[in-house]
XYZ file of C-alpha atoms in Angstrom:
759
model
C 50.926 106.071 332.951
C 53.975 106.613 331.222
C 56.854 108.514 332.887
C 59.282 110.569 331.156
C 63.162 110.205 331.722
C 63.359 113.681 333.045
C 60.516 112.922 335.332
C 61.726 110.057 336.839
C 65.055 111.621 337.732
C 62.985 114.553 339.440
C 60.923 112.115 341.439
C 64.151 110.349 342.614
C 66.114 113.781 343.824
C 63.009 114.340 345.428
C 62.748 111.110 347.295
C 66.315 111.501 347.958
C 66.015 115.208 349.554
C 63.079 113.799 351.798
C 65.333 110.916 352.725
C 62.946 108.074 351.221
C 65.044 106.432 348.831
C 63.597 103.156 347.702
C 65.980 100.127 348.559
C 68.285 99.381 345.227
C 70.007 96.122 344.479
C 73.795 96.145 345.237
C 75.990 95.919 342.400
C 76.885 91.908 342.442
C 78.652 91.253 345.436
C 78.937 87.682 344.213
C 82.677 88.750 343.003
C 83.133 91.090 346.001
C 84.482 90.646 349.299
C 83.817 91.001 352.868
C 85.762 91.381 355.888
C 85.788 91.722 359.738
C 88.365 94.022 361.118
C 89.109 94.894 364.845
C 91.375 94.788 367.813
C 90.483 91.281 368.715
C 91.980 87.747 367.552
C 88.852 86.240 366.809
C 88.094 85.797 362.994
C 84.224 85.678 363.690
C 83.965 89.028 364.913
C 84.843 92.808 364.120
C 84.130 95.639 362.098
C 82.163 94.802 358.841
C 84.059 96.075 355.820
C 83.169 95.421 352.103
C 85.337 95.805 349.035
C 83.960 98.189 346.155
C 86.177 99.787 343.328
C 89.448 98.253 344.656
C 88.571 100.125 348.329
C 87.741 98.755 351.367
C 84.830 100.722 353.096
C 82.639 100.352 356.113
C 79.074 99.717 356.559
C 76.567 102.118 358.428
C 74.612 100.701 361.412
C 71.311 102.606 360.448
C 68.553 99.559 360.096
C 71.443 96.555 360.578
C 69.700 93.815 362.742
C 70.430 90.292 363.227
C 69.059 88.840 359.570
C 71.536 91.376 357.925
C 74.592 90.173 360.233
C 73.100 86.531 359.445
C 73.770 86.976 355.709
C 77.083 88.938 356.042
C 78.348 85.766 358.218
C 76.727 83.104 355.775
C 78.850 85.145 353.076
C 82.171 85.223 355.323
C 81.919 81.257 355.535
C 80.331 80.996 359.107
C 76.915 79.392 359.836
C 75.321 81.961 361.360
C 75.407 85.322 363.297
C 75.240 85.776 367.140
C 74.806 89.488 367.214
C 75.854 92.580 365.681
C 77.462 95.751 367.279
C 76.548 99.509 366.446
C 78.351 102.783 367.228
C 81.996 101.515 366.149
C 82.117 99.228 368.658
C 85.286 97.576 366.926
C 87.075 101.017 366.038
C 85.981 103.577 363.468
C 87.270 102.607 360.119
C 88.846 104.838 357.179
C 87.756 105.261 353.649
C 84.210 105.582 352.496
C 81.003 104.365 353.924
C 79.941 102.218 351.089
C 76.480 101.092 352.579
C 73.470 102.548 354.373
C 70.034 100.971 355.358
C 70.842 97.820 354.352
C 67.683 95.741 354.694
C 67.606 91.638 354.087
C 65.163 89.200 354.882
C 67.722 86.776 356.351
C 67.273 84.115 353.955
C 69.793 85.811 351.245
C 73.035 84.044 350.717
C 74.851 87.100 349.824
C 74.538 90.954 350.781
C 73.980 91.619 346.990
C 70.332 89.914 347.347
C 69.388 92.632 350.199
C 68.699 96.356 349.477
C 70.421 99.556 350.473
C 70.622 103.049 349.635
C 73.147 102.485 346.831
C 77.170 102.603 346.979
C 78.290 105.346 348.685
C 74.980 106.619 349.321
C 75.183 107.420 353.298
C 74.507 110.322 355.667
C 76.683 108.196 358.552
C 80.279 109.055 360.206
C 82.433 106.302 360.936
C 81.360 106.524 364.717
C 78.354 104.516 363.163
C 80.625 101.707 361.769
C 78.560 98.475 362.240
C 80.390 95.348 363.572
C 79.200 91.709 363.456
C 79.664 88.942 365.693
C 79.391 85.279 363.804
C 79.209 81.857 365.225
C 82.440 80.420 365.175
C 81.566 77.150 363.465
C 82.433 77.202 359.950
C 79.780 76.027 356.882
C 80.615 72.613 355.744
C 81.546 73.913 352.352
C 84.015 76.473 353.601
C 87.360 75.014 352.900
C 89.948 77.255 354.370
C 90.872 80.903 355.719
C 93.280 82.397 353.422
C 95.386 85.635 353.710
C 94.327 86.487 350.295
C 90.507 86.432 351.155
C 90.758 89.764 352.931
C 93.041 91.281 350.364
C 91.998 93.606 347.588
C 92.482 93.173 343.782
C 95.496 92.759 342.274
C 97.519 95.816 341.659
C 95.625 97.518 344.271
C 96.931 96.564 347.425
C 100.000 95.751 349.479
C 100.695 92.189 347.904
C 104.049 91.462 348.188
C 106.876 92.205 350.621
C 110.644 91.733 350.396
C 113.924 92.573 352.276
C 116.348 94.404 350.202
C 119.974 93.890 351.878
C 122.179 96.748 352.027
C 124.968 95.638 353.918
C 127.650 93.272 352.164
C 127.437 90.429 354.753
C 123.560 90.144 354.279
C 123.720 90.296 350.711
C 125.771 87.045 350.582
C 123.089 85.507 352.920
C 120.489 82.680 351.561
C 117.652 83.479 352.689
C 118.014 87.162 352.820
C 117.263 87.836 356.637
C 118.068 91.631 357.022
C 117.486 94.568 355.000
C 115.274 97.537 354.113
C 111.542 96.697 353.938
C 110.353 97.048 350.486
C 106.301 96.421 349.535
C 104.814 96.087 346.245
C 101.777 98.567 346.039
C 99.945 99.100 342.579
C 102.610 97.143 340.868
C 105.560 99.198 342.003
C 108.025 98.842 344.956
C 108.051 101.269 347.700
C 110.025 101.495 351.046
C 108.562 102.091 354.088
C 109.503 105.171 356.329
C 110.946 104.211 359.473
C 109.110 106.920 361.556
C 106.792 104.810 364.076
C 108.140 101.669 362.951
C 107.815 99.217 365.572
C 109.095 95.533 366.351
C 105.328 94.322 365.820
C 105.544 95.770 362.340
C 108.799 93.803 362.063
C 107.303 90.340 363.600
C 104.655 90.461 360.765
C 106.943 91.238 357.815
C 109.358 88.399 359.073
C 106.173 86.113 359.263
C 105.485 86.802 355.867
C 109.025 85.944 354.570
C 108.781 82.710 356.461
C 110.860 83.637 359.652
C 109.485 82.772 363.068
C 111.025 85.804 364.790
C 112.743 89.107 364.332
C 115.543 90.991 366.445
C 116.342 94.658 366.857
C 118.519 95.789 363.548
C 121.442 98.198 364.443
C 119.745 101.285 363.513
C 122.475 103.446 364.168
C 124.864 101.644 361.777
C 122.029 101.740 359.108
C 121.699 105.744 359.977
C 125.292 106.084 359.213
C 125.008 104.584 355.932
C 121.795 106.308 354.863
C 123.332 109.723 355.606
C 126.644 108.736 353.618
C 124.511 108.282 350.536
C 122.088 111.206 351.178
C 125.059 113.407 351.456
C 126.498 111.860 347.745
C 124.717 114.012 344.999
C 125.127 111.129 342.665
C 123.407 108.703 344.771
C 120.252 107.327 343.186
C 118.744 106.848 346.573
C 119.140 110.803 347.154
C 116.941 111.499 344.205
C 114.270 108.889 344.906
C 113.742 109.363 348.613
C 112.801 113.004 347.616
C 109.494 111.628 345.982
C 106.372 110.749 347.884
C 105.843 107.722 345.476
C 108.787 106.379 346.825
C 107.599 105.927 350.017
C 104.809 104.175 352.181
C 104.142 106.579 354.887
C 103.222 104.822 357.745
C 102.378 101.317 359.129
C 100.822 100.236 362.469
C 100.854 96.534 363.070
C 99.505 94.690 366.368
C 102.022 91.869 365.500
C 99.351 89.050 365.026
C 98.267 90.026 361.735
C 99.083 87.174 359.035
C 99.781 89.898 356.339
C 100.892 93.486 356.217
C 97.730 94.230 354.133
C 95.613 93.459 357.140
C 97.577 96.303 359.369
C 96.510 99.876 359.342
C 98.592 101.178 356.224
C 98.628 105.038 355.249
C 100.462 105.070 352.041
C 100.685 109.263 351.846
C 100.285 111.812 354.246
C 96.879 113.173 354.798
C 94.992 114.750 351.771
C 95.828 118.433 351.147
C 99.087 118.428 352.909
C 102.354 119.049 350.669
C 104.711 117.571 353.155
C 107.010 115.128 352.541
C 106.210 111.432 353.016
C 109.433 110.862 355.300
C 110.765 113.863 356.740
C 114.042 113.523 358.123
C 113.525 109.753 358.445
C 115.039 106.595 356.365
C 113.799 103.303 355.121
C 112.646 101.069 357.661
C 115.124 98.018 358.558
C 114.018 94.454 359.678
C 116.115 91.831 360.769
C 114.445 88.461 360.879
C 115.607 85.111 362.769
C 115.557 82.040 360.628
C 114.037 78.762 361.903
C 116.372 75.777 362.616
C 116.080 74.190 359.208
C 117.018 77.678 357.080
C 119.951 78.787 358.752
C 122.217 80.190 356.340
C 125.300 79.306 358.215
C 126.170 76.931 360.676
C 124.859 77.661 364.073
C 125.323 76.426 367.645
C 123.198 73.285 368.594
C 119.870 74.480 369.388
C 118.779 74.978 373.333
C 117.459 71.977 375.231
C 113.488 71.926 374.863
C 111.584 73.672 377.748
C 109.440 71.552 380.031
C 106.331 73.260 378.366
C 107.771 72.227 375.105
C 108.090 68.698 375.820
C 104.666 68.467 377.439
C 103.012 69.379 373.917
C 104.970 69.038 370.594
C 103.563 69.874 367.193
C 104.217 68.259 363.844
C 102.842 68.136 360.398
C 101.886 65.254 358.244
C 100.910 64.629 354.716
C 101.564 67.836 353.220
C 102.940 68.011 349.654
C 105.216 70.657 350.166
C 107.628 71.919 353.259
C 105.608 73.983 355.694
C 102.236 72.671 355.040
C 100.198 69.291 356.435
C 97.855 68.008 358.971
C 98.496 69.378 362.390
C 99.236 66.603 365.065
C 100.336 67.165 368.580
C 101.661 65.126 371.108
C 99.786 64.688 374.395
C 100.691 62.038 376.920
C 103.382 60.527 374.602
C 100.679 59.845 372.157
C 100.118 62.060 368.671
C 96.823 63.161 367.868
C 95.081 65.656 365.678
C 93.460 68.823 365.871
C 89.775 69.673 365.285
C 88.863 72.570 362.853
C 86.385 73.800 364.956
C 87.401 77.407 365.708
C 90.620 76.860 363.929
C 91.791 80.305 362.339
C 94.648 81.830 360.931
C 95.939 83.439 364.228
C 96.008 79.744 365.594
C 97.721 78.250 362.462
C 100.341 80.852 362.715
C 101.667 79.921 366.256
C 101.584 76.235 365.187
C 103.876 77.570 362.134
C 106.144 79.758 364.098
C 106.529 76.753 366.782
C 107.893 74.847 363.808
C 110.445 77.332 362.806
C 108.364 78.469 359.735
C 106.922 82.188 359.369
C 102.986 82.990 359.913
C 100.459 81.066 358.216
C 99.270 81.917 354.828
C 96.146 79.214 355.028
C 94.069 77.543 357.774
C 92.424 74.466 356.399
C 89.329 72.825 357.528
C 87.722 69.655 356.925
C 90.639 67.392 356.661
C 91.881 68.682 353.333
C 95.178 67.193 353.952
C 94.050 63.698 354.792
C 92.521 62.348 357.978
C 94.503 61.185 361.141
C 93.899 57.848 362.791
C 93.683 57.923 366.808
C 92.931 60.341 368.977
C 91.552 64.016 368.608
C 93.660 65.806 371.281
C 92.003 69.325 370.682
C 89.385 71.525 369.703
C 88.405 74.883 369.730
C 91.909 76.450 369.890
C 91.870 80.143 370.559
C 95.382 81.895 370.322
C 95.950 85.510 370.710
C 98.857 85.584 368.375
C 101.790 86.007 370.670
C 102.120 82.635 371.853
C 105.256 80.966 371.644
C 103.987 77.431 371.484
C 100.243 75.616 371.145
C 100.178 74.616 374.297
C 99.880 78.254 375.782
C 96.528 78.771 373.786
C 93.403 78.094 375.512
C 91.693 74.659 373.962
C 88.966 72.111 374.566
C 89.796 68.410 374.538
C 88.712 66.991 371.184
C 86.375 64.486 372.564
C 84.332 67.323 374.262
C 82.059 68.455 371.022
C 81.961 65.601 369.023
C 84.742 66.044 366.465
C 85.370 63.466 363.862
C 88.509 62.845 361.872
C 86.728 64.571 358.908
C 87.164 67.798 360.816
C 91.111 67.613 361.294
C 92.645 70.871 360.779
C 95.587 71.458 358.683
C 97.855 74.324 357.713
C 99.988 76.379 354.913
C 102.762 78.242 356.593
C 104.997 80.830 354.692
C 108.703 79.350 354.155
C 111.846 81.364 353.510
C 113.090 81.466 350.070
C 116.170 79.237 349.912
C 116.862 79.477 346.270
C 116.688 75.380 346.163
C 113.911 75.721 343.357
C 116.521 77.373 340.902
C 118.924 74.629 341.412
C 116.835 71.650 340.264
C 114.864 70.947 336.847
C 113.045 68.408 334.629
C 113.823 67.773 331.291
C 112.647 65.598 328.536
C 109.474 64.686 330.131
C 105.956 64.330 328.551
C 104.903 66.462 331.324
C 106.227 69.372 333.479
C 105.947 66.708 336.282
C 108.435 64.182 335.119
C 111.677 63.908 333.297
C 115.561 63.575 333.816
C 116.560 65.205 337.054
C 119.289 68.010 336.516
C 120.837 69.918 339.219
C 123.142 72.845 339.718
C 126.296 72.239 341.481
C 129.571 74.261 341.801
C 132.543 72.387 340.140
C 135.786 73.721 340.516
C 134.144 77.097 341.732
C 132.036 77.462 338.923
C 128.070 76.386 338.729
C 127.284 73.897 336.332
C 124.086 71.924 335.352
C 124.163 68.164 335.079
C 122.492 64.863 335.647
C 122.374 62.626 338.808
C 123.746 58.973 338.710
C 120.661 56.480 339.181
C 123.033 54.389 341.446
C 121.213 54.107 344.662
C 118.479 56.206 343.315
C 115.197 55.447 345.175
C 112.041 56.702 346.319
C 113.599 58.767 349.212
C 115.615 60.711 347.043
C 112.867 61.363 344.395
C 110.529 62.623 347.101
C 113.374 65.296 348.087
C 113.764 66.256 344.351
C 109.785 66.567 343.955
C 109.707 68.578 347.056
C 112.467 71.005 345.878
C 110.774 71.525 342.536
C 107.517 72.246 344.335
C 105.808 69.302 342.636
C 104.719 67.634 345.610
C 105.286 63.730 346.130
C 107.453 61.504 344.110
C 105.232 59.006 342.204
C 108.249 56.706 340.593
C 112.012 57.007 340.985
C 113.034 56.178 337.742
C 116.770 54.605 336.997
C 116.443 54.203 333.295
C 115.814 57.403 331.421
C 116.771 56.163 327.708
C 113.576 57.384 326.276
C 114.177 61.185 327.913
C 116.171 63.510 326.156
C 117.579 65.881 328.552
C 119.145 69.207 327.911
C 122.245 68.720 325.708
C 124.432 70.787 327.680
C 123.837 69.407 330.944
C 124.421 65.814 330.296
C 127.596 65.365 332.410
C 127.211 63.519 335.723
C 127.608 65.733 338.235
C 126.047 64.516 341.561
C 126.479 60.380 342.529
C 125.986 58.129 345.242
C 123.082 60.401 346.664
C 121.375 59.126 349.547
C 118.867 61.130 351.502
C 117.149 60.724 354.725
C 113.927 62.375 353.439
C 113.705 65.421 355.599
C 116.258 67.336 353.254
C 114.913 70.377 351.416
C 117.071 69.920 348.442
C 119.288 67.100 347.066
C 122.034 69.234 347.396
C 122.098 68.509 351.236
C 121.648 64.973 350.960
C 124.958 62.938 351.452
C 126.931 62.138 348.108
C 130.200 61.279 346.476
C 132.959 63.825 347.079
C 134.627 63.166 343.464
C 131.584 61.882 340.998
C 131.718 58.176 340.475
C 128.894 56.566 338.190
C 129.491 52.973 337.558
C 126.999 53.544 334.680
C 128.767 56.551 333.063
C 126.197 59.047 331.339
C 123.358 58.723 329.175
C 120.227 56.301 329.632
C 121.000 55.656 333.487
C 120.537 59.109 334.424
C 118.143 59.651 337.369
C 114.670 60.436 336.792
C 111.188 61.383 338.607
C 107.525 61.286 338.141
C 105.970 63.806 340.769
C 102.474 64.129 341.616
C 100.519 66.514 343.872
C 98.488 63.977 345.997
C 99.691 60.629 347.396
C 98.071 57.776 348.955
C 98.518 56.900 352.647
C 98.457 53.578 354.185
C 97.552 52.981 357.735
C 97.212 49.637 359.784
C 94.408 49.231 362.251
C 96.389 48.562 365.143
C 93.171 48.300 367.448
C 91.785 45.373 365.382
C 94.971 43.405 365.196
C 95.314 43.238 368.909
C 91.429 42.310 369.318
C 91.479 39.526 366.810
C 94.889 37.802 367.663
C 94.694 34.018 368.603
C 96.747 30.587 367.931
C 95.556 27.832 365.700
C 97.326 24.249 365.475
C 96.805 23.707 361.949
C 97.217 20.266 360.053
C 100.010 20.330 357.221
C 97.706 18.685 354.826
C 95.768 21.970 354.777
C 99.004 24.189 354.275
C 100.417 22.904 350.876
C 99.293 26.138 349.060
C 100.684 28.217 351.783
C 103.869 26.355 352.011
C 104.290 26.709 348.049
C 103.908 30.515 348.454
C 106.542 30.419 351.511
C 104.122 31.430 354.233
C 105.819 28.888 356.944
C 108.909 28.727 358.474
C 111.935 26.881 357.122
C 111.488 24.287 359.399
C 108.369 22.994 357.755
C 110.369 21.912 354.789
C 111.987 19.112 356.986
C 108.499 17.757 357.989
C 106.942 14.429 357.230
C 104.105 15.869 355.193
C 100.964 15.805 355.196
C 101.589 14.669 358.931
C 101.849 16.853 361.784
C 100.863 20.612 362.136
C 102.085 24.171 362.664
C 101.491 26.588 365.199
C 100.195 29.856 363.827
C 99.272 33.232 365.240
C 96.387 34.483 363.320
C 94.903 38.008 363.153
C 92.913 39.950 360.991
C 94.331 43.302 359.160
C 92.389 46.402 357.985
C 94.421 48.875 356.025
C 92.949 52.243 356.004
C 93.978 54.824 352.885
C 94.161 58.024 354.755
C 95.819 59.869 351.743
C 94.557 62.276 348.918
C 95.115 59.736 346.198
C 93.913 55.928 345.517
C 96.650 53.399 346.295
C 97.256 51.530 343.353
C 99.565 48.676 342.276
C 102.790 49.898 340.845
C 102.289 47.473 337.852
C 99.231 46.917 335.384
C 97.108 43.812 335.027
C 99.387 42.679 332.295
C 102.544 42.317 334.779
C 100.263 40.544 337.917
C 101.663 37.126 338.770
C 99.117 34.187 338.657
C 99.555 31.500 341.546
C 97.833 28.449 340.543
C 97.603 26.940 343.752
C 95.665 29.490 345.140
C 94.210 30.382 341.968
C 94.591 34.176 342.054
C 96.591 36.793 340.795
C 99.311 38.807 342.990
C 99.216 42.587 342.185
C 102.034 43.379 344.665
C 104.341 40.263 345.309
C 104.975 41.240 348.989
C 102.442 43.719 350.404
C 103.087 43.307 354.040
C 105.730 41.663 356.295
C 104.956 40.115 359.322
C 107.507 39.598 362.053
C 107.913 38.346 365.648
C 111.022 39.849 367.472
C 112.610 39.891 370.771
C 112.576 42.561 373.056
C 116.022 43.873 371.688
C 114.925 43.169 368.299
C 116.172 40.024 366.809
C 113.795 38.451 364.573
C 112.267 34.615 365.711
C 109.654 34.546 363.425
C 108.314 35.800 360.008
C 105.656 35.936 357.335
C 104.317 37.904 354.629
C 101.189 38.571 352.317
C 101.036 39.185 348.818
C 98.296 41.482 347.851
C 96.114 38.793 346.004
C 93.030 41.008 346.245
C 93.564 44.603 346.768
C 90.285 46.219 347.011
C 87.594 48.522 348.889
C 86.200 46.154 351.746
C 84.256 48.918 353.178
C 84.105 52.517 352.782
C 82.164 55.166 354.669
C 78.725 56.406 354.336
C 78.490 58.092 351.125
C 81.848 57.080 349.460
C 81.514 54.672 346.413
C 83.501 51.327 346.395
C 85.912 51.693 343.259
C 87.959 48.823 343.313
C 86.932 45.013 343.491
C 88.868 41.840 342.698
C 86.182 39.831 341.236
C 86.208 38.961 337.488
C 89.901 40.045 337.236
C 88.881 43.610 338.300
C 90.955 46.488 338.804
C 92.702 46.453 342.324
C 93.319 49.363 344.674
C 92.240 51.182 348.015
C 90.139 54.247 347.366
C 90.808 57.376 349.579
C 88.989 57.197 352.809
C 88.293 53.668 352.369
C 89.833 50.245 353.928
C 91.163 46.613 352.873
C 90.360 43.924 355.142
C 92.320 40.771 355.146
C 90.270 38.209 357.770
C 92.185 36.106 360.247
C 90.784 33.037 358.551
C 92.439 33.369 354.952
C 95.909 31.789 354.322
C 98.783 33.277 355.028
C 97.079 35.855 357.400
C 99.527 34.532 360.093
C 103.029 34.099 361.535
C 104.480 30.717 361.875
C 105.473 30.538 365.557
C 105.954 26.592 365.880
C 109.742 27.141 366.520
C 109.222 29.685 368.779
C 109.320 29.394 372.833
C 107.448 30.991 375.392
C 108.511 34.262 376.134
C 107.686 38.271 375.879
C 108.076 39.826 372.480
C 107.379 42.150 369.714
C 104.953 41.651 366.924
C 105.533 43.965 363.943
C 103.661 44.491 360.923
C 104.789 46.325 357.812
C 102.593 47.836 354.885
C 104.063 48.222 351.849
C 107.525 47.236 353.425
C 109.933 48.143 350.286
C 108.051 51.312 349.637
C 107.247 49.873 346.254
C 103.935 52.271 345.814
C 104.803 55.961 346.756
C 102.923 57.238 349.629
C 102.761 60.734 351.391
C 103.991 59.341 354.529
C 106.081 56.412 355.299
C 106.624 56.769 358.924
C 103.264 55.418 359.784
C 103.605 52.043 357.702
C 104.892 49.935 360.622
C 102.553 48.784 363.491
C 103.878 47.183 366.546
C 102.622 45.552 369.612
C 103.921 43.845 372.792
C 103.307 40.079 372.797
C 103.178 37.501 375.395
C 103.272 34.129 374.561
C 103.159 31.207 377.278
C 103.567 28.304 375.160
C 99.348 27.681 374.860
C 98.129 31.186 374.743
C 99.058 34.394 373.137
C 98.289 38.100 374.305
C 98.902 41.192 372.061
C 98.931 44.625 373.798
C 99.787 48.125 373.441
C 99.344 47.743 369.683
C 100.230 51.142 367.849
C 101.460 52.540 364.592
C 105.179 53.393 364.271
C 104.431 57.087 364.502
C 101.583 56.990 367.226
C 104.137 57.149 369.972
C 107.618 58.655 369.788
C 110.610 58.882 371.712
C 112.358 62.264 372.577
C 114.284 62.114 369.337
C 112.772 61.519 365.957
C 113.774 58.161 363.804
C 115.193 59.164 360.718
C 113.708 56.906 357.734
C 116.912 55.329 357.294
C 116.761 54.279 361.263
C 113.253 53.028 360.624
C 114.320 50.776 357.738
C 117.155 49.352 359.360
C 114.661 48.675 362.705
C 112.181 47.133 359.969
C 115.169 44.563 358.359
C 116.397 43.584 361.986
C 119.826 45.380 361.065
C 120.099 46.956 364.589
């Protein structure tokens, strides 16, 4: 039977009146978003809201059950649903009720595969808004929780916040820490009315701008300034303030939100009311407190850390940018990682604020910023959002729920805009990631662009330059840049003698000459860099060294090749070859690449050096240093290892070996794999023939000259306590250089001196 279009429409209207509308498919939700909203701090539960036509709306609880909650939770990135909540348990929402009578089988991956009455077709009120409680475990493919996940489309949301400085003193500061709050809404900047403004609102704004805390602004003084401008008929602010389009009517935050758009925001007074948006009020003023690394002016020394801060310290490792990295905590004087089970923006923000940054803009799962090595200290971290340090949050021990380093949590924090990125640029390179380094400095009171002298220019300085540029890590520090044409008007050398410790935010913060002095002059010897977004990170397996160490008295007749490669102490030169022997401290070494890029030799195969005696190529002439030191740091014996075979000895299950030395193959260590040098191969030792009995420190340094760029050089050194009685040797307490740390952090320069025995 054929139905006419008018008959079909009549039947549909009849069914609608009777309340029997057949389930219809939702418009594609694959491009739409869900979010959970509510007063709690748990990301896995709250009122269910869906974004449609640029506006967030709620879902009615009619017919809603566990299978619908399961589909919603999976779409939100969780493994499953635990339950659902009816009758607006998580508070009544605002705006439209987009969905009613949602019906799912439970196997759908998104809500668009379920049935419903259709968009906006509902007979519910907000007292029937449904909520869901998801299992906190994230799906394996769910990589991070971002602030942007819960925001609407560009141009239809509060997507940006800034402080407009009003007082002359605040205008001179960088970063701007105090001023009127302005938000970008529908492509235009608006100011926020101060009526109902709270310190919780200020906390959210400061966190978004990269500041860990806030203080009350001098509202009385700002009110006087405001009143003076309102009395001036020529004041532009006077005319703008009378327009509702100039204002955001009201904001109400809890203080734990990662973004102002997550707060309750009312853009204008209620519909139908012709009242002004900010009657008798003025713009809200916020005063933020920057972290220790971002103070615009010199400040007094920071207060001594409290006992609780000393008990549990936090750091970030392997991040390409300032304010990001794998989260590591210090427990019982040993650094370890945090498991991503239950990891969310609330807990990540506590870490960020503790480190002197703002709130978190992303909480990352699945070791996206590299795997750690050592203990996993914490799991199921549960913060409310107001905690001052991470140890104030509830958490389980990492060993309690089977976490692996593949679950290491990481963060990306909001940081203040210091303006440093505008004071450096690259010129002449083949890509935006490489070129001559040009910096802006003040010369006789005038800002000038110029180059950096390449004297003393190294990988540490290049790392600071790449980080300042926002380009991640340095791949190469280049001293001879004749093949790159810089900017013609910036050829003068304006910075020389640059020496960085590696922690600076900009080259302008590094030590440098007062009057510029460059032995090479200008031109071809200007400093250059090649940057990369990811880098390898080599770490020695300290436990294997401790377990495999032993002594061998090896006949000189078997050491000719080792002697030729200078793997024996100098006293071996004066022995009656081939008679006699050398006492060797042997051990196995296993070197992991825990970074985010493959470790490759700096030079290509055409530059590798052939060694006839051992009949192999050396891709890196000195790959590791082996030293025996006295307790006070004096070197008594040394050894070294060339990387004659840098390859993937083993890889975890599911990861393919990429590098093998056979048949002059490519050398390197793949991300996640490790290269093993067995104890029984030549030069895998320290010659201790001339060493007397006693207590010593055994030290191994990988990539000792920093020839190949890494994301973290602080873990390249491994140390053990060593006891030698003249016949036997014991190694104990072996650990990488950053596994244990005294109260004060060693700078990279201090560590380099320690490695080179320059104490």
